[in-house]
Short mmCIF file of C-alpha atoms and ligand atoms in Angstrom, two decimals:
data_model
loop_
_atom_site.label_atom_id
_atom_site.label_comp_id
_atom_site.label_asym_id
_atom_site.label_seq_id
_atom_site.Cartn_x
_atom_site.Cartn_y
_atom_site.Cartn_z
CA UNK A 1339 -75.01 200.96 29.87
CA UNK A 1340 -77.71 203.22 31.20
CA UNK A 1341 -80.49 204.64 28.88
CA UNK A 1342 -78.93 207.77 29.52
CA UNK A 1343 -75.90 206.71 26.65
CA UNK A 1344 -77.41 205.95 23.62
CA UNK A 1345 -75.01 205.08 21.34
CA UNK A 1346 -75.63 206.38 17.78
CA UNK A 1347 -72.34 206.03 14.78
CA UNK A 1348 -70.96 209.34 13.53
CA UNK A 1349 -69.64 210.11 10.14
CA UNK A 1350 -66.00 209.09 10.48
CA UNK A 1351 -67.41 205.54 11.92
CA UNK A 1352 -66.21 206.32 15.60
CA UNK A 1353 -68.98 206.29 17.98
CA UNK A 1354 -70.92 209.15 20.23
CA UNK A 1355 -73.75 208.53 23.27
CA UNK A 1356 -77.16 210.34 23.42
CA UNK A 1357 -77.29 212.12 26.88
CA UNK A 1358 -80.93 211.70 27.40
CA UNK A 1359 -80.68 213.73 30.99
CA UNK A 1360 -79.21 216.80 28.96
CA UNK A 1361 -80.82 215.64 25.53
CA UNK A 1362 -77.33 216.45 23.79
CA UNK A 1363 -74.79 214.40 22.17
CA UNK A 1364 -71.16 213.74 23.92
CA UNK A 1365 -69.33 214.33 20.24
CA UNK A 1366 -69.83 215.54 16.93
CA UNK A 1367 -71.95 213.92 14.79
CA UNK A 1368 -69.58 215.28 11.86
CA UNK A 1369 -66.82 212.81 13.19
CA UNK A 1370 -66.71 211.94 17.08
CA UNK A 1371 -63.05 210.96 17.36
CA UNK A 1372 -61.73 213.69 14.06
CA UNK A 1373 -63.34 216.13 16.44
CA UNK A 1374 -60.75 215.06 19.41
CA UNK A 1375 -57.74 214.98 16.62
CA UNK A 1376 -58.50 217.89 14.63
CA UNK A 1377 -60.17 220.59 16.70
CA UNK A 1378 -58.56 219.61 20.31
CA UNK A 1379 -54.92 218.54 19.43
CA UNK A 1380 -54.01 219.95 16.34
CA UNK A 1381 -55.10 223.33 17.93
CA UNK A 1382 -53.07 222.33 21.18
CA UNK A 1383 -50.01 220.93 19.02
CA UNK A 1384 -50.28 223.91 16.76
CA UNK A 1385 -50.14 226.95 19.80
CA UNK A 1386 -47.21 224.88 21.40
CA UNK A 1387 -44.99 224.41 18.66
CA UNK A 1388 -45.55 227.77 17.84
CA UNK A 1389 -44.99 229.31 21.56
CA UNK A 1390 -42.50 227.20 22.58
CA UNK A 1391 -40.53 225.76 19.42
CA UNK A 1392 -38.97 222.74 21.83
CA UNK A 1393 -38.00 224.47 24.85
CA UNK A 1394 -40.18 222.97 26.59
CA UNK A 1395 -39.82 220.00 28.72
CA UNK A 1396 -42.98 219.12 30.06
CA UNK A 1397 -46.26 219.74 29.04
CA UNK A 1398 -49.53 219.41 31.15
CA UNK A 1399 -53.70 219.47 29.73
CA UNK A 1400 -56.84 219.78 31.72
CA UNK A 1401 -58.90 217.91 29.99
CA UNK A 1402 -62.29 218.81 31.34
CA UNK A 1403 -65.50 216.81 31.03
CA UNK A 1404 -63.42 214.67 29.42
CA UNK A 1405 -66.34 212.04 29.28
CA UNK A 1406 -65.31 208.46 27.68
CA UNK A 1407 -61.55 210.13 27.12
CA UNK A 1408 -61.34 210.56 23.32
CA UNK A 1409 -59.46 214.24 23.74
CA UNK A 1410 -57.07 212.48 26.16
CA UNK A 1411 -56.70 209.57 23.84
CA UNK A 1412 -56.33 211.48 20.20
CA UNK A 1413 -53.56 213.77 22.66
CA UNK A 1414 -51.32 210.98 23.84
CA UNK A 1415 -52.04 209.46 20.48
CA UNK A 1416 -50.40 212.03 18.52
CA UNK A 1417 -48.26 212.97 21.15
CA UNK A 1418 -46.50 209.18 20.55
CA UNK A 1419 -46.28 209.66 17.12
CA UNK A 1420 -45.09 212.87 16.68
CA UNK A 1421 -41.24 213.85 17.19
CA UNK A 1422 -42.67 215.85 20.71
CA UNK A 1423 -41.88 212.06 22.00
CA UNK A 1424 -38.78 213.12 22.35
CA UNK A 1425 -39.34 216.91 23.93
CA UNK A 1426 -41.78 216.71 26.42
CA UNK A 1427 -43.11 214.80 29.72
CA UNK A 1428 -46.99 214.69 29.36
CA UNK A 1429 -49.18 214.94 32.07
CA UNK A 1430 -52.67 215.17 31.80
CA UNK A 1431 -55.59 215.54 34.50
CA UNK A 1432 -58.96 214.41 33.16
CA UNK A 1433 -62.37 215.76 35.23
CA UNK A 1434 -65.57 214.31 34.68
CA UNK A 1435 -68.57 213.60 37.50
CA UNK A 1436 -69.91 211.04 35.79
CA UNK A 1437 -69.00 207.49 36.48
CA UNK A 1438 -70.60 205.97 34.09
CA UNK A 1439 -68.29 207.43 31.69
CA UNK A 1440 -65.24 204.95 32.64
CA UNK A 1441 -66.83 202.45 32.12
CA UNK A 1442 -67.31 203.29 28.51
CA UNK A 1443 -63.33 204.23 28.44
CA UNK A 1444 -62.29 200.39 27.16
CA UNK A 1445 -65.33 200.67 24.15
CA UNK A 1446 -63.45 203.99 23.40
CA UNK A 1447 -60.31 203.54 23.82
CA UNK A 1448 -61.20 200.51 20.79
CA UNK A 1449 -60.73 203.36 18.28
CA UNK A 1450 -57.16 204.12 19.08
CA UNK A 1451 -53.56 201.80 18.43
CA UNK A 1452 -52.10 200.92 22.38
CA UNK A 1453 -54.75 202.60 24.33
CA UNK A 1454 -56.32 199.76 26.12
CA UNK A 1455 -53.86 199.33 29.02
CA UNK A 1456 -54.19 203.06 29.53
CA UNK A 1457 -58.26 202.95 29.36
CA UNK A 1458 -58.19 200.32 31.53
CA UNK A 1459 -55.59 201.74 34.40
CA UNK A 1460 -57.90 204.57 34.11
CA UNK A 1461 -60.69 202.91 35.02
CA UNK A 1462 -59.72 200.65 37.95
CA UNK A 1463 -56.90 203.09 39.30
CA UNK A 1464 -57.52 206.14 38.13
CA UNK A 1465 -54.14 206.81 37.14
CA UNK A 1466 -52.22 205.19 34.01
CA UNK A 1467 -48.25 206.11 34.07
CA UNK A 1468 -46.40 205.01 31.14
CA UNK A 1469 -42.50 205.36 30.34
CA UNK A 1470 -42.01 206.30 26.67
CA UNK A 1471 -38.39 206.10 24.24
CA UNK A 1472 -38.74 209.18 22.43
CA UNK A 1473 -36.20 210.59 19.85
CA UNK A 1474 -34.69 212.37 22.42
CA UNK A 1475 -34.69 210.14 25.84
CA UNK A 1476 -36.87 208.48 27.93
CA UNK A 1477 -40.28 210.50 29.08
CA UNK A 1478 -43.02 210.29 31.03
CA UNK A 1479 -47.04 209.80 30.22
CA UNK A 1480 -48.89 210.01 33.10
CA UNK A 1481 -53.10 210.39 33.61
CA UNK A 1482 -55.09 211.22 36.14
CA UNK A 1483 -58.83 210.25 36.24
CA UNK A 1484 -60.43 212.07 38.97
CA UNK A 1485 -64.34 212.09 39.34
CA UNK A 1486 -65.24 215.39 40.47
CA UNK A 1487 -68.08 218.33 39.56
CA UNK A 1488 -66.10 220.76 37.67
CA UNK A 1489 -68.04 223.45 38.80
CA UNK A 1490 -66.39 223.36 41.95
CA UNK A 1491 -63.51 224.94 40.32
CA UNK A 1492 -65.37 228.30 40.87
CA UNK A 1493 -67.81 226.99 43.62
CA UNK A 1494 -65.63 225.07 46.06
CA UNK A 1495 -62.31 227.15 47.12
CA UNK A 1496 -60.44 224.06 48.55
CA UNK A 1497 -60.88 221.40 45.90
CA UNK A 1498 -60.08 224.70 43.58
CA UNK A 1499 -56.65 225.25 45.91
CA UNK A 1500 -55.41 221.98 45.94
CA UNK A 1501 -55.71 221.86 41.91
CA UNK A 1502 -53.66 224.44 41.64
CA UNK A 1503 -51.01 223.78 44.24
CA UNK A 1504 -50.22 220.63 41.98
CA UNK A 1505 -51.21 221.54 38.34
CA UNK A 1506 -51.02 224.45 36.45
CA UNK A 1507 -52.21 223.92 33.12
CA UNK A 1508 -50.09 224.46 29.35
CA UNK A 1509 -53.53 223.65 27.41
CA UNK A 1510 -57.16 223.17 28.60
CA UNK A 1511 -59.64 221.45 26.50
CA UNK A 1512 -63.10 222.42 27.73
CA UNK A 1513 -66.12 220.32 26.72
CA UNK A 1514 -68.83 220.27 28.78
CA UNK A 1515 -72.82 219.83 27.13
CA UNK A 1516 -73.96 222.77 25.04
CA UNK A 1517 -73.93 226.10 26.56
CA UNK A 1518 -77.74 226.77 26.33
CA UNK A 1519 -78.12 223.37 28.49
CA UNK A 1520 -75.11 224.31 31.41
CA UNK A 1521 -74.64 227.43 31.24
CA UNK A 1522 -73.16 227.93 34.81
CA UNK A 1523 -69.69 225.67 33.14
CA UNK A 1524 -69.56 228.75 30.45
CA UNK A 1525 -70.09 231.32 32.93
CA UNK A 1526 -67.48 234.03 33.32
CA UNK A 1527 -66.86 232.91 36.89
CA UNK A 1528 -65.90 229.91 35.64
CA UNK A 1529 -63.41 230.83 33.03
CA UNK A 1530 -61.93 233.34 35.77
CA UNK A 1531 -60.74 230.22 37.78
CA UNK A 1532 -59.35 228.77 34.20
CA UNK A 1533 -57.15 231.74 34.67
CA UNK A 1534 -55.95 231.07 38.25
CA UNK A 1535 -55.13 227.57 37.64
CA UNK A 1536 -53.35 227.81 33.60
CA UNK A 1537 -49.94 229.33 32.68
CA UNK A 1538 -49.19 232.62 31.40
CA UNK A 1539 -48.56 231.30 28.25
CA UNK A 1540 -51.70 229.02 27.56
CA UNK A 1541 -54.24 227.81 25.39
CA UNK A 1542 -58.03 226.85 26.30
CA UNK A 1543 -59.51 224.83 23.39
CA UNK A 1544 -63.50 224.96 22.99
CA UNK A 1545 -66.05 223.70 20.42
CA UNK A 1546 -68.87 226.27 21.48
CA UNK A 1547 -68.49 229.90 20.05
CA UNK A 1548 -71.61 230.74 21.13
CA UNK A 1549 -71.70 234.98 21.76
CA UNK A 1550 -72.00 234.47 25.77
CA UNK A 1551 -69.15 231.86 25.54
CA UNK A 1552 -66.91 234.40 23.72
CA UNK A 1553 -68.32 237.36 26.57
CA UNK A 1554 -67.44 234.95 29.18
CA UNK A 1555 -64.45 234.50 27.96
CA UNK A 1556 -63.11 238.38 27.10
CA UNK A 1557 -64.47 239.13 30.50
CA UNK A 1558 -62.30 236.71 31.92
CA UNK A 1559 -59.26 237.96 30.49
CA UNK A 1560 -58.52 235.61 27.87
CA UNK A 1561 -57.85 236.77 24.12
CA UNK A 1562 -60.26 234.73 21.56
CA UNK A 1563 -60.04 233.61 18.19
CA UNK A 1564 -61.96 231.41 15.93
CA UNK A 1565 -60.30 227.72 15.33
CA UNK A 1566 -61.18 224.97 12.71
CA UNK A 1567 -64.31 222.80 14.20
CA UNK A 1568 -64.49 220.22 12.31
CA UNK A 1569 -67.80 219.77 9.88
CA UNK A 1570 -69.29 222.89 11.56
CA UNK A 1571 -70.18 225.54 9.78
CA UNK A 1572 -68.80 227.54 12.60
CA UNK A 1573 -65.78 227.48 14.05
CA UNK A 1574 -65.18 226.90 17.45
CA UNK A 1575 -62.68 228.78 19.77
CA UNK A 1576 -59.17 228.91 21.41
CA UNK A 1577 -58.96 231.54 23.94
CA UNK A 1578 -55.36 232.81 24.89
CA UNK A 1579 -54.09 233.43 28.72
CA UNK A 1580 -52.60 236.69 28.62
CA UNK A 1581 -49.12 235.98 27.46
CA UNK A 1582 -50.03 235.17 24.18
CA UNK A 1583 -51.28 238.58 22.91
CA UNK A 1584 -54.00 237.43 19.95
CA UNK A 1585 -57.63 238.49 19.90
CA UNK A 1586 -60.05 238.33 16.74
CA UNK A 1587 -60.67 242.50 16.13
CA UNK A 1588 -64.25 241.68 14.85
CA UNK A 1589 -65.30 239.64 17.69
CA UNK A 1590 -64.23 242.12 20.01
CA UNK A 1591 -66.26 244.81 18.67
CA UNK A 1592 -69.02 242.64 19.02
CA UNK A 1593 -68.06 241.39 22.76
CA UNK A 1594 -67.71 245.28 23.10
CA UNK A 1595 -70.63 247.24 21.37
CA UNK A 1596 -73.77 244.98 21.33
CA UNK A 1597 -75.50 243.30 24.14
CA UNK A 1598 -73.78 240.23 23.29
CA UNK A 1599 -70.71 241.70 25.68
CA UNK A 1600 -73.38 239.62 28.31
CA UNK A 1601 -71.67 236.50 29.94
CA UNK A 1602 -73.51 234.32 31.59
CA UNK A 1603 -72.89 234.95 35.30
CA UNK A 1604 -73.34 232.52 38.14
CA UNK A 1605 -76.59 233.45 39.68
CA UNK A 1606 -76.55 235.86 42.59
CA UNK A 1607 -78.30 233.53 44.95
CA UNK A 1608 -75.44 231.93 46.81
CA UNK A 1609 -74.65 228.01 45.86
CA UNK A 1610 -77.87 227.12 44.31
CA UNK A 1611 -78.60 223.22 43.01
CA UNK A 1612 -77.17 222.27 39.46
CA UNK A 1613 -80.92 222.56 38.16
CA UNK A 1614 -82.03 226.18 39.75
CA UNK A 1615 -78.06 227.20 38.31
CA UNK A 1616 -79.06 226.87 35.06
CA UNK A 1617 -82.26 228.21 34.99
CA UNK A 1618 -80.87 231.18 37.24
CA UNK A 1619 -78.06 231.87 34.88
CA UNK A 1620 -79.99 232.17 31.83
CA UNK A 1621 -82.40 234.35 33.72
CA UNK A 1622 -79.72 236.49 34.91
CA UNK A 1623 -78.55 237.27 31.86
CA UNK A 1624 -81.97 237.61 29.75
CA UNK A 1625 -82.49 240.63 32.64
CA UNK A 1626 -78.94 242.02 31.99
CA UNK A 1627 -79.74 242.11 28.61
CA UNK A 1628 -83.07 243.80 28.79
CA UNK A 1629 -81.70 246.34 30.97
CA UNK A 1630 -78.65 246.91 29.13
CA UNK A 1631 -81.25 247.80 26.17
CA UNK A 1632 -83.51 249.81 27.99
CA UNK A 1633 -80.66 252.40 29.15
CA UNK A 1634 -79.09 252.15 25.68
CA UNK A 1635 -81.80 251.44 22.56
CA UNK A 1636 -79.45 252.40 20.16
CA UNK A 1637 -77.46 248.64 21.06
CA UNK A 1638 -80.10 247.03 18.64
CA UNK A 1639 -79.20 249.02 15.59
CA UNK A 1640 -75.42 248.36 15.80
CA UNK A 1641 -76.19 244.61 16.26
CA UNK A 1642 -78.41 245.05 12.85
CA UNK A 1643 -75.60 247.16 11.23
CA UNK A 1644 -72.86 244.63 12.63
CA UNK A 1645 -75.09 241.33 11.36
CA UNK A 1646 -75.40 242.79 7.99
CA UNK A 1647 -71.71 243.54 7.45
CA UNK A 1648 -70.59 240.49 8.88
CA UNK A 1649 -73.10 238.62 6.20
CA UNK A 1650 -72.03 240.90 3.10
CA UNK A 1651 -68.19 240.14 4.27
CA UNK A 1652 -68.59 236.23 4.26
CA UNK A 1653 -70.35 236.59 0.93
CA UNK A 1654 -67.63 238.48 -0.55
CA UNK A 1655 -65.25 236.07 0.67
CA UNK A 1656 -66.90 233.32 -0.23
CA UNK A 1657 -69.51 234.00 -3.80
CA UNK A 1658 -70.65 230.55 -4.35
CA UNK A 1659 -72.15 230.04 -1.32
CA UNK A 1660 -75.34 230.90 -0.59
C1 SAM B 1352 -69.93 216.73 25.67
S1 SAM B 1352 -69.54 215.48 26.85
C2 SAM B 1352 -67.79 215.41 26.77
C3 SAM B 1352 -67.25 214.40 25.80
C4 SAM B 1352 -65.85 213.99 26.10
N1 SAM B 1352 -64.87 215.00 25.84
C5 SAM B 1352 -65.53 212.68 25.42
O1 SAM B 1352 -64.57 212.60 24.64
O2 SAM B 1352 -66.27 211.73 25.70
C6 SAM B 1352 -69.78 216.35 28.38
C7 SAM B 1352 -69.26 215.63 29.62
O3 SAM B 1352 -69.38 216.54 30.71
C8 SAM B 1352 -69.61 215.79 31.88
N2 SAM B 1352 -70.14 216.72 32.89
C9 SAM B 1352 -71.35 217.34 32.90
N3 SAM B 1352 -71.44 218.15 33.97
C10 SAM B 1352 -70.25 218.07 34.62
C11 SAM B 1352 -69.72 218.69 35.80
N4 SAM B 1352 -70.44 219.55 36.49
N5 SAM B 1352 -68.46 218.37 36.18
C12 SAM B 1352 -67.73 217.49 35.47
N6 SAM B 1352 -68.17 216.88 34.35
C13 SAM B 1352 -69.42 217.17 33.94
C14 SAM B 1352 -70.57 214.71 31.44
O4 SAM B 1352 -70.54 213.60 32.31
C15 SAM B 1352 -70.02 214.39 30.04
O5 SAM B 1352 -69.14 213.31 30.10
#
């Protein structure tokens, strides 16, 4: 274990890491492994019973920056212990860059029943394929660990290609570090190649609703909504593909009438290193922003007028809380 995991207990007993090099956290502290079950996969589990009842017969996740594996792990978890056994194949492609994070895969995979052979065909093969007895027939788990920069997705057209010759995605979780620390993974370029490589009838799962996150994503094309986060006082998203018509009305006033319609934007300069990316998307959207207020002032007010109602509204909703 580098310094750069520092391993620190959260509520619900499972463990996080400390990333030193991005001073953030790899979980929340609010519960590292009830955020994998209850934000990830119930959202996932919820959208596909929902869209597809059990029509379906296969079912395939991104699960991106997937880091020490607990979204993949909670996933398959409840995926074996639910009746969708029986209904679906599972395949899911997990992206990190990191090495360092399969190695931590057996310590993690500690907190879940019958995951150790998986965590541990992760690590030295990179793929784990398991046959299953569900309640309706025999299916299929299989996982593939691939080490790879995620922003190539948008950046590198041929590792983007052959992604999407092989996988096109039912459910992506994304879960990269906070926004303000990487913003060129939450960039509207980026969740435009989300599009090109997920069904028409899809769900991307986020814990970051963060008002460029939510531009980045309208501007993409996908419909957003709040979802249960768990412990947060905010919630965090699922963004439709376009299939699946649902969009939160108040949100998109906001994506569409204040400044905070701003995505972050990969920086014009072509390919630039990781560092000067984040720096030059935050810069490029500060000067969006300030020019965007210049030619309209009167952006500020709605903002105020929009910030007030949205406080008086959760107030009314909810009167005991201050
Ligand atoms: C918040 S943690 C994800 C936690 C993870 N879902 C888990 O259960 O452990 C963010 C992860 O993003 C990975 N990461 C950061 N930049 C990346 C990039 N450009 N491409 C792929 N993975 C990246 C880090 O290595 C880290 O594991």
């Amino acid at each position: 274990l580098t310094n750069a995991f520092i391993p620190i207990v959260t509520e619900d007993g499972s463990v996080t890491y400390y990333n030193k090099e991005f001073s953030d956290y790899y979980h929340s502290r609010h519960g590292a492994v009830r955020e994998a079950r209850e934000l990830y996969v119930l959202t996932a589990m919820h959208f596909f019973e929902q869209t597809f009842g059990h029509q379906h017969s296969e079912m395939t996740v991104l699960d991106a920056c997937a880091g020490v594996g607990y979204n993949t792990f909670s996933f398959v978890e409840y995926w074996r212990q639910h009746r969708f056994s029986g209904m679906y194949d599972l395949r899911i492609l997990m992206v990190d860059n990191d090495p360092k994070t399969a190695e931590l895969m057996k310590t993690a995979a500690e907190n879940y029943k019958d995951m150790q052979q998986a965590a541990s065909n992760l690590f030295r093969h990179g793929t784990h394929t398991e046959i299953v007895q569900g309640t309706n027939g025999v299916r299929q788990i299989f996982i593939k660990r691939m080490q790879a920069d995620i922003r190539r997705f948008y950046s590198d057209e041929v590792f983007f290609r052959t992604i999407q010759n092989s996988w096109q995605f039912d459910a992506v979780f994304h879960d990269p570090f906070t926004p303000s620390r990487c913003p060129s993974l939450w960039c509207e370029e980026f969740f435009q190649s989300y599009q090109r490589c997920m069904k028409d009838n899809a769900i991307l799962i986020t814990y970051s609703n963060a008002v460029p996150v939510r531009a980045g994503l309208f501007a993409a094309g996908f419909k957003v909504k709040p979802s249960m986060c768990p412990g947060k006082k905010k919630s965090g998203i699922t963004a439709y593909t376009a299939g699946s018509a649902k969009s939160d009305a108040l949100w998109e006033a906001v994506y569409l009438f204040t400044s905070g319609r701003l995505p972050y934007r990969r920086p014009e300069e072509n390919r630039p290193k990781a560092a000067d990316e984040t720096a030059g998307c935050i810069e490029q959207r500060k000067r969006e922003i300030n020019d965007l207020l210049l030619k309209n002032p009167e952006i500020k007010k709605i903002k105020t007028y929009l910030k007030q109602y949205l406080k008086t509204a959760a107030a009314e909703k909810n009167p005991d809380r201050k």
